[in-house]
XYZ file of C-alpha atoms in Angstrom:
508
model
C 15.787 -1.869 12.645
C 15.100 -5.210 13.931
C 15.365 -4.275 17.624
C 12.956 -0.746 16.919
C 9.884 -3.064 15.365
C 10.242 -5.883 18.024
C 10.153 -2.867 20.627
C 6.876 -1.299 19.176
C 4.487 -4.161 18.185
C 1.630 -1.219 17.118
C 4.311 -0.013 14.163
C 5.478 -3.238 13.438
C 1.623 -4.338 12.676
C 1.100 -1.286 10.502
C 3.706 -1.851 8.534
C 2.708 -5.443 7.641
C -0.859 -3.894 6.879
C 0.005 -1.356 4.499
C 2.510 -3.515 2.468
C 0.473 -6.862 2.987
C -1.878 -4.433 1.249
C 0.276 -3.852 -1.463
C 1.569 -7.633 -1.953
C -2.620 -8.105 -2.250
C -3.618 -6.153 -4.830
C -0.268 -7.575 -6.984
C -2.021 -9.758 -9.790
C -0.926 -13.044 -9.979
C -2.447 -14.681 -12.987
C -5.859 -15.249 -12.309
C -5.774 -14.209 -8.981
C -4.888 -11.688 -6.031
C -4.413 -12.596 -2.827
C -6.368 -9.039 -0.968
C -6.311 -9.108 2.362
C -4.069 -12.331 2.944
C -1.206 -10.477 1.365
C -0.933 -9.143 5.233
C -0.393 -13.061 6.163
C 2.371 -13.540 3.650
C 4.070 -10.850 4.669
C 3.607 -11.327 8.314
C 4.967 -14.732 7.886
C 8.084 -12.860 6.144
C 8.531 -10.003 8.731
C 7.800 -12.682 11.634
C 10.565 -14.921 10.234
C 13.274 -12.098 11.059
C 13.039 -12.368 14.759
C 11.281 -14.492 17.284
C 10.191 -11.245 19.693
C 8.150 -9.612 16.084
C 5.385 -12.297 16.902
C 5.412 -11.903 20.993
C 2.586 -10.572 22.415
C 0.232 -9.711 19.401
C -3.047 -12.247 20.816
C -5.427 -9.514 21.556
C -4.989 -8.068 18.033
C -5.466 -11.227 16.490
C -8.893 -11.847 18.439
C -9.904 -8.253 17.830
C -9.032 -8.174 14.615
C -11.355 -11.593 13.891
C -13.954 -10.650 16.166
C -14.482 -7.601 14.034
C -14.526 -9.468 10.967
C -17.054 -12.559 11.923
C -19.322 -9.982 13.142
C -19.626 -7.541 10.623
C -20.081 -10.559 7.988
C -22.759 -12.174 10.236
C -24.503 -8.464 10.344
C -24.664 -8.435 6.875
C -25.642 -11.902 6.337
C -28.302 -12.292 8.898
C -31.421 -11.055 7.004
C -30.674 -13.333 3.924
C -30.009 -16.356 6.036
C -33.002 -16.449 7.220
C -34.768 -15.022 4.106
C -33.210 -17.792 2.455
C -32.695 -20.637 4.394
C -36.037 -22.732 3.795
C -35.450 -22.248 -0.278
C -31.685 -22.659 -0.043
C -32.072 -25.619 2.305
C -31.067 -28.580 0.247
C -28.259 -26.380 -1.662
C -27.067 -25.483 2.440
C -27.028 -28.911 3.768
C -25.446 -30.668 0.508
C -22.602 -27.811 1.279
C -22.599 -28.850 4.535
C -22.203 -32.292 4.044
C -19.273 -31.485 1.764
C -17.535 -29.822 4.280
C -17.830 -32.972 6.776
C -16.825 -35.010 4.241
C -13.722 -32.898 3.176
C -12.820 -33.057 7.258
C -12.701 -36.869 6.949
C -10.188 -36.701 3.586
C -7.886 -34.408 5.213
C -7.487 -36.797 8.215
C -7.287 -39.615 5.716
C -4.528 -37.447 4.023
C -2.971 -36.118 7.156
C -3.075 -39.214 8.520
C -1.272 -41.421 5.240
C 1.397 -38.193 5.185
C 2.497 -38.273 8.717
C 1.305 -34.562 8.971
C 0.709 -33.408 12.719
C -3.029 -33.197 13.291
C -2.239 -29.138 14.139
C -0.962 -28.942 11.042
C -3.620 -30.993 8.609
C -6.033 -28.603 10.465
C -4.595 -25.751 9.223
C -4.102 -27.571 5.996
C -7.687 -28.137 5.780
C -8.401 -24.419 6.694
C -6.099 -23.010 3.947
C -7.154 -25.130 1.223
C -10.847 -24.183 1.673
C -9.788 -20.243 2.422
C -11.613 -20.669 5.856
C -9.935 -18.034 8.280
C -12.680 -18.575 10.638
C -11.869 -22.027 10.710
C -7.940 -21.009 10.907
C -8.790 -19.081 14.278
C -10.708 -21.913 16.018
C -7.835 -24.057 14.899
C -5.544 -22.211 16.392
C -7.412 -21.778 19.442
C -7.838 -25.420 19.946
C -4.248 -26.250 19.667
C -2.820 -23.455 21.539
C -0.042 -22.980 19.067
C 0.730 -21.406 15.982
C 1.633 -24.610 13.707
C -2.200 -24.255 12.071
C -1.352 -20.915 10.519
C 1.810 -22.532 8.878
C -0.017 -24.822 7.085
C -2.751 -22.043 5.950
C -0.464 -20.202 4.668
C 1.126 -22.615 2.652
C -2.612 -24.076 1.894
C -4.024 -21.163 1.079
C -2.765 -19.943 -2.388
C -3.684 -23.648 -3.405
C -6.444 -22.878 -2.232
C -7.313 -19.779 -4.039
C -5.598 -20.841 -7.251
C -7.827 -24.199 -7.713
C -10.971 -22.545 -6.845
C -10.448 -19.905 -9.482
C -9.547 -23.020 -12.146
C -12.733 -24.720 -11.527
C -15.358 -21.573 -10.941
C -13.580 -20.635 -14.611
C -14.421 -24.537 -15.720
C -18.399 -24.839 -14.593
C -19.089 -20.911 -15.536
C -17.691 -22.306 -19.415
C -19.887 -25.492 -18.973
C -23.388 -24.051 -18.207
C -26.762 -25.830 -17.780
C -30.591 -25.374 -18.012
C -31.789 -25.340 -13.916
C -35.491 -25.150 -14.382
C -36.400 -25.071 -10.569
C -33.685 -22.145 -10.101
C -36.046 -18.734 -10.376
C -33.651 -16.208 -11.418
C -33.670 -13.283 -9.083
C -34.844 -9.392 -9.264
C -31.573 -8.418 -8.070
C -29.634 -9.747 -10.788
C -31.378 -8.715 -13.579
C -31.281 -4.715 -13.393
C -33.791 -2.367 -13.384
C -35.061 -0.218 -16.043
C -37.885 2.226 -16.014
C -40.518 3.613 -19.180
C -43.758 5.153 -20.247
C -46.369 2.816 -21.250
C -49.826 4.248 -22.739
C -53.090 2.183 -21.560
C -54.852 0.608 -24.495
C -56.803 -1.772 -22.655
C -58.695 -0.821 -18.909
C -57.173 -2.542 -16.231
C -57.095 -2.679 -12.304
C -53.709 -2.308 -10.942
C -53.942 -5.415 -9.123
C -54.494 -6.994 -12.383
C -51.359 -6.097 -13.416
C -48.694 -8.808 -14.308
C -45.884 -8.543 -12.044
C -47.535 -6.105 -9.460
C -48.727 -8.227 -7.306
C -45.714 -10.484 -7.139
C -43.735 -7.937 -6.328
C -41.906 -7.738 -9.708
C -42.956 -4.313 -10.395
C -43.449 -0.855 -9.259
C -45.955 1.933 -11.008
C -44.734 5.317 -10.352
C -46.441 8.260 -12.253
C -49.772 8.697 -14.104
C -50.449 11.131 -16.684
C -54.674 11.832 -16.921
C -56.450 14.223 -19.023
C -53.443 16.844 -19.093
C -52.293 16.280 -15.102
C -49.748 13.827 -13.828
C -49.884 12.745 -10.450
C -48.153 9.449 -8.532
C -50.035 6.162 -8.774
C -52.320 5.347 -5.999
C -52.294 1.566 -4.458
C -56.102 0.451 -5.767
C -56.678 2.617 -8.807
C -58.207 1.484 -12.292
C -55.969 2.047 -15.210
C -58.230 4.044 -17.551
C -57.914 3.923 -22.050
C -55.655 7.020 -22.852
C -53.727 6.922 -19.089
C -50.037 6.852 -19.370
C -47.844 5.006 -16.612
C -44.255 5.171 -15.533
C -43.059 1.326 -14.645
C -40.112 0.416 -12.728
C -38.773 -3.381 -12.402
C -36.519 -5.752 -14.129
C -36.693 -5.870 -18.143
C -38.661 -8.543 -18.720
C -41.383 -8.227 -15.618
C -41.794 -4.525 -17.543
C -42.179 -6.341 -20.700
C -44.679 -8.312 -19.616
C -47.059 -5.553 -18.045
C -46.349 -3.330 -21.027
C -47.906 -5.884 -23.204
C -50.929 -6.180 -20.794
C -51.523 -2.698 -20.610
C -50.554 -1.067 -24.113
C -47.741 0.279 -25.535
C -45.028 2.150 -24.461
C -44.152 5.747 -25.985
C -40.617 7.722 -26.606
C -41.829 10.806 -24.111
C -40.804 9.465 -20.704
C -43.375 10.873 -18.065
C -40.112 11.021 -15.110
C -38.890 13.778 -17.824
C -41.088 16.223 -16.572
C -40.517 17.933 -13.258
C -43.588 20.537 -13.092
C -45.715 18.510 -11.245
C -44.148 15.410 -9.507
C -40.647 15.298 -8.704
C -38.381 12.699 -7.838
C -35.148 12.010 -5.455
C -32.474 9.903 -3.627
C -32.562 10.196 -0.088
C -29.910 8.473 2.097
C -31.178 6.666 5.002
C -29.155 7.949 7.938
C -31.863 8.421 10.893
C -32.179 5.378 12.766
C -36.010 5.668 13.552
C -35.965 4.086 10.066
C -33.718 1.639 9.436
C -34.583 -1.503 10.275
C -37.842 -1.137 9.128
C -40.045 -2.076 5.814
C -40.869 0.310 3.003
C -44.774 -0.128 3.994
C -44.172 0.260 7.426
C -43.181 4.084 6.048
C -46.598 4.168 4.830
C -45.274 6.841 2.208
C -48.448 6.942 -0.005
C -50.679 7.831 3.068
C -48.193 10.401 4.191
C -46.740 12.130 1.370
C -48.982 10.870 -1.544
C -45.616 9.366 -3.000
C -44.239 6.251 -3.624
C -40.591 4.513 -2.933
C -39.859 2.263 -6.268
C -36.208 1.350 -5.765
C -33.399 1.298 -3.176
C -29.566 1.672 -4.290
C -27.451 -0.680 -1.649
C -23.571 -0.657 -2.367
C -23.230 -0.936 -5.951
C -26.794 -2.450 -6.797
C -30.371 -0.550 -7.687
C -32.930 -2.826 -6.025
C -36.819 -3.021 -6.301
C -38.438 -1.570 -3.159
C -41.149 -3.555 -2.009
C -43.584 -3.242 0.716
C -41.490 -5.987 2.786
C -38.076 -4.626 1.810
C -36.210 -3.768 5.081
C -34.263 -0.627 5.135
C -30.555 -0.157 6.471
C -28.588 2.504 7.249
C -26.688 3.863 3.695
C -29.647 2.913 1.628
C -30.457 5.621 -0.992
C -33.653 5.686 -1.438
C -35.640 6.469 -4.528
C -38.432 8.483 -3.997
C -41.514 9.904 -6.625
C -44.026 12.628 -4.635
C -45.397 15.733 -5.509
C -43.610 18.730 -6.195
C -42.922 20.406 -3.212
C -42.928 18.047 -0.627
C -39.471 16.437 -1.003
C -38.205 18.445 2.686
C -40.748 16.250 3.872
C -39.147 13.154 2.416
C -35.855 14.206 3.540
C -37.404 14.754 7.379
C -37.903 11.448 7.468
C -35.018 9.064 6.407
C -32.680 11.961 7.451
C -30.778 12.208 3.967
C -27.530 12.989 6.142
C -24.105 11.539 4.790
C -22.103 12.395 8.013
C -24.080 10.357 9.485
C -24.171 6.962 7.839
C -20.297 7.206 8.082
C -20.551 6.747 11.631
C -20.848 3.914 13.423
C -23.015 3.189 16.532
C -20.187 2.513 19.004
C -23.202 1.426 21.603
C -24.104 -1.535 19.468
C -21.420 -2.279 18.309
C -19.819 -2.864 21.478
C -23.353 -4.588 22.984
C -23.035 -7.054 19.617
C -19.217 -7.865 19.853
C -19.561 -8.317 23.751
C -22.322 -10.571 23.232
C -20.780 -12.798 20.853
C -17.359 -12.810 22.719
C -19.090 -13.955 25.789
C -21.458 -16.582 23.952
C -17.736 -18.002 22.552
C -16.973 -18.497 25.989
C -19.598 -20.896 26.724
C -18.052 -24.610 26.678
C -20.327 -27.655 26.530
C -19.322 -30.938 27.881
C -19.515 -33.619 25.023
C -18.908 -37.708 25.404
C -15.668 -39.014 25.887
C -14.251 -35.948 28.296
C -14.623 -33.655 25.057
C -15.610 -29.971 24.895
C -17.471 -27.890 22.477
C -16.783 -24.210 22.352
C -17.988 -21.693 19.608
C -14.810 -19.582 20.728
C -13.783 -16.072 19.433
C -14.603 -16.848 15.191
C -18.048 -18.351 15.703
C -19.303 -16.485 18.825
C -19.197 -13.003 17.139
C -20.654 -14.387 13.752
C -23.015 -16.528 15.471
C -24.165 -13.376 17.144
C -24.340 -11.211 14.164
C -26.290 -13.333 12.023
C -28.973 -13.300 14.684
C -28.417 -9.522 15.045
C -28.875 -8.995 11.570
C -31.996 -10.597 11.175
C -33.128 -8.828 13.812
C -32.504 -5.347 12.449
C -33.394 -3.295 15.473
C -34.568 -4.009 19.499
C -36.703 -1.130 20.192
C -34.799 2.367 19.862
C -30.972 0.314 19.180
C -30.435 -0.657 15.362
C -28.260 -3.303 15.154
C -27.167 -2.601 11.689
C -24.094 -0.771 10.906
C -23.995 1.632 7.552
C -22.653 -0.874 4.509
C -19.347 1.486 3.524
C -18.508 1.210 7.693
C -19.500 -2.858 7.443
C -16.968 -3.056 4.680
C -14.056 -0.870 6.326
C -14.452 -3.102 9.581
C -14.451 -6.160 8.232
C -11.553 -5.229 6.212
C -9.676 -3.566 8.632
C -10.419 -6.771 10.975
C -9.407 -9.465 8.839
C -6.267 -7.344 7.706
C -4.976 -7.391 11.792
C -6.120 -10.790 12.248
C -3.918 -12.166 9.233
C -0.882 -9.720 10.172
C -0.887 -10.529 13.469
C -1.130 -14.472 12.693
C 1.297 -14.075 10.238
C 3.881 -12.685 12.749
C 3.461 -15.108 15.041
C 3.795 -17.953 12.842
C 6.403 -16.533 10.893
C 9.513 -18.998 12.399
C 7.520 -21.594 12.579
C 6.599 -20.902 8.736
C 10.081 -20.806 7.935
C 11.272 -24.009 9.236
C 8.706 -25.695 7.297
C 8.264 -24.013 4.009
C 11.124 -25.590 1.897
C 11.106 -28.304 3.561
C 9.442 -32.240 2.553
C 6.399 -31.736 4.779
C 5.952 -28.158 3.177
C 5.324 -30.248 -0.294
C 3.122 -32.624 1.862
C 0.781 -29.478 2.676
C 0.802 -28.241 -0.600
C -0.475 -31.645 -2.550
C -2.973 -32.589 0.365
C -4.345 -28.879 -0.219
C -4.666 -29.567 -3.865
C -6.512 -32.919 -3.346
C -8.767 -31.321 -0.865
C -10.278 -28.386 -2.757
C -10.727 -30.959 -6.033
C -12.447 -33.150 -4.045
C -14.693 -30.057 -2.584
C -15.136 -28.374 -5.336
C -16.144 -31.961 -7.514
C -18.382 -32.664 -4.484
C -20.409 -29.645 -4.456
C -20.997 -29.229 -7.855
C -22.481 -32.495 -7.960
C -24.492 -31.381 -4.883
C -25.454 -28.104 -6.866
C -26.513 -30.500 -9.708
C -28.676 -32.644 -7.372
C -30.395 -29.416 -5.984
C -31.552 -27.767 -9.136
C -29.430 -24.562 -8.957
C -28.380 -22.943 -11.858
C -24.883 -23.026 -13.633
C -24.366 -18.952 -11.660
C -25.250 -20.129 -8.706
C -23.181 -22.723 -8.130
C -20.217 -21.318 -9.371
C -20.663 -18.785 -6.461
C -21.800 -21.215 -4.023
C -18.689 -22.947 -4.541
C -15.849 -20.645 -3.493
C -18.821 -18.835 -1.022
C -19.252 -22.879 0.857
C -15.703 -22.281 2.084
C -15.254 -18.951 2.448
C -12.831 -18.113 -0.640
C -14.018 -14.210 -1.517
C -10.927 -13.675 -4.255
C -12.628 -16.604 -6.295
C -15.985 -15.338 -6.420
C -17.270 -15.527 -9.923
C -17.261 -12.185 -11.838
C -20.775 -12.027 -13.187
C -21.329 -11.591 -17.301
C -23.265 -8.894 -18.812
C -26.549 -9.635 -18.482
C -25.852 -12.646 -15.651
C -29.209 -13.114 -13.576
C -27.460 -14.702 -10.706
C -24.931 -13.711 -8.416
C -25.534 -15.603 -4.847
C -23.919 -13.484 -2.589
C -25.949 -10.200 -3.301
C -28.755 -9.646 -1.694
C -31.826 -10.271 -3.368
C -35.086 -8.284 -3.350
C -37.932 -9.978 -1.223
C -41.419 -11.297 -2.888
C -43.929 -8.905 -1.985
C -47.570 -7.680 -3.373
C -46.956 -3.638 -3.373
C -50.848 -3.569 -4.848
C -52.036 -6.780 -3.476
């Protein structure tokens, strides 16, 4: 059997996907290990026989490619969003991480661990594989992934501990807005009581609410951007809970018959965004009032109903909520497409432009004091080059973007080959070393490392302002650990790593 995987590498990697799959989604306590299950049992298969680990480098810089660049896609546009208001909670993260590289020398260093291997220790214990990859690029060997692996369920394990601790410790962070796409959406029927201009509006102009349909003298129609708000009207709102609150109690009072009830004269629908014209581009740039006397008040991305704004950007696989009149929802549909064979395709053009890109810019190697070299290499090229993508959206007629359910089957599918792959090649070298005294070594200067980390940034978090939600994903999301990602509570406002709705006047 031995002999018939070491003769076809392609089955031999399957294999290790579909059970390192399995091992994954095994609950261990607290935790499951996802897609690193493919390292563990990589390292397991790869400990059989030397030849199960030969030949398997393109795969592993494929398979991480894939992965740093669909994350940077995705992350792009909030980066940048983000980075001036996140700034302080960024750099104290930052600073963390430099500090933790100087403890795991320290610690390397007073163990007598080879520097190969404290790199990979420091890698595992912050759940880095990014960091894992340049590691192992530097060295030229495979020792980094054996300490990774044997770093990394520490890792994971003390993370979870001390997101559970802080999320049962919470605190007031005044300077920490909460935001719209944590809180939900709801939608009702307010009656006017007192004449206003829409602009006038709490929460309109901020971008904190959305007016849909108006009910006048007997006829319903969809709000138009500029109108007064007459005694007797009767609105539709659309926005988190307590932004509708607030406007209700400006305006009137709400009542039980919900105007979005009735069908007979303005309709409403999801449309998917699948033609490309669109993506990439803002819900006012669609100038939807103007052109279909309609208006666009949320978009549903993944697995969360956001408010559209004027300055929301559109991707591909956004459904798109739209109110117009009856009648004229084939128009709609004309424009975003509303295909779903097509959002499960991927542009194989840019795609291939975007992974070339950031494959070549890894090449690049800058000459540093004291004969040193600085390379972003095959992790950071790609995600460097994605991030930038991603905030760019689109160049002319190419959308960078790629649909969000073919992001997320990428990146998975990426990291699973990069981990397998690494996980055969280091299996021997894993085996020599797992039982053994410097094994133990690993495993306590892993431990001491994420305390330190996760101690440091809290304080950071702390010193920034950020509330108790935030931080507790900020601290897992600093070094890259995704299985301890805080699950959020009923009702949580925060969640850091989902994309939050711009600030935008829709009325203004």
């Amino acid at each position: 059997m031995v002999d018939v995987l070491a003769s076809t590498p392609l089955l031999t990697m399957m294999l290790v996907v579909a059970l390192g799959t399995l091992v994954g989604a095994i609950p261990f306590g607290p935790l499951r290990f996802g897609p690193a299950g493919a390292l563990f049992v990589g390292l397991g298969v790869g400990a059989l026989d030397p030849r199960l680990g030969e030949g398997l480098g393109l795969l592993q810089t494929l398979g991480l490619a894939l992965f740093v660049y669909t994350v940077g896609l995705t992350a792009g546009n909030t980066f940048f969003r983000d980075l001036r208001r996140q700034l302080p909670l960024m750099g104290g993260a930052g600073l963390v991480l430099a500090a933790m590289t100087g403890v795991a020398m320290l610690l390397g260093g007073a163990l007598g661990l080879p520097p190969a291997l404290t790199a990979g220790t420091y890698a595992g214990a912050l759940t880095s594989t990014p960091a894992l990859a340049t590691a192992i690029d530097r060295t030229g060997g495979q020792e980094p992934a054996v300490g990774y692996s044997l770093a990394y369920p520490v890792g994971v394990f003390v993370t979870i501990l001390l997101v559970a601790t802080l999320l049962a410790r919470p605190w007031t962070a005044r300077r920490d807005p909460d935001p719209v796409a944590g809180q939900g959406l709801v939608d009702i029927s307010v009656e006017v009581e007192r004449p206003s201009l829409l602009a006038d509006v709490p929460g309109l102009r901020e971008g904190e609410l959305r007016l849909s349909y108006l009910a006048r003298e007997g006829a319903t129609r969809v709000v138009q951007p500029g109108e007064r708000l007459e005694v007797g009207d009767r609105v539709v709102m659309v926005g988190p809970e307590r932004a509708v609150d607030r406007a209700r109690d400006h305006l009137g009072r709400r009542v039980d018959e919900h105007l979005a009830h009735d069908r007979r004269d303005v309709d409403h629908r999801r449309f998917v965004v699948s033609d490309r014209r669109v993506a990439g581009r803002t819900v006012g740039e669609l100038d939807v009032p103007g052109r279909f006397d309609g208006v666009v008040t949320r978009v549903r991305r993944g697995d969360l109903d956001l408010l559209a704004s004027e300055d929301f950007v559109l991707e591909l696989g956004d459904r798109v909520r739209v109110i117009v009149p009856r009648g004229r929802l084939g128009e709609v549909s004309g424009l975003f497409g509303d295909s779903e064979r097509k959002v499960s395709e991927v542009d194989a053009l840019t795609l291939g432009i975007g992974l070339a890109a950031g494959l070549a810019l890894g090449l690049v190697t800058l000459p540093l004091p004291g004969g040193l070299d600085f390379a972003l290499g095959s992790a950071a090229g790609p995600l460097v080059v994605g991030i930038v993508l991603g905030r760019l959206e689109r160049t002319g007629p190419l959308v960078w973007g790629v649909p969000l359910a073919a992001n997320l089957t990428i990146r998975q599918l990426g990291l699973l080959l990069f981990l397998g792959a690494t996980g055969l090649v280091s299996g021997q070298a894993f085996a020599a070393q797992a039982l053994t005294w410097t094994g133990l070594q690993v495993v306590a200067a892993a431990t001491v490392i994420t305390l330190v980390a996760g101690v440091l940034f809290v304080g950071v978090a702390r010193l920034a302002g950020v509330s108790t939600e935030r931080a507790a994903g900020g601290s897992p999301g600093s070094s890259g650990s995704r299985p301890s990602w805080p699950t959020p509570r009923a009702g949580s406002p925060t969640n850091v790593w989902r994309p939050a709705t711009p600030p935008c006047s829709r009325w203004g």
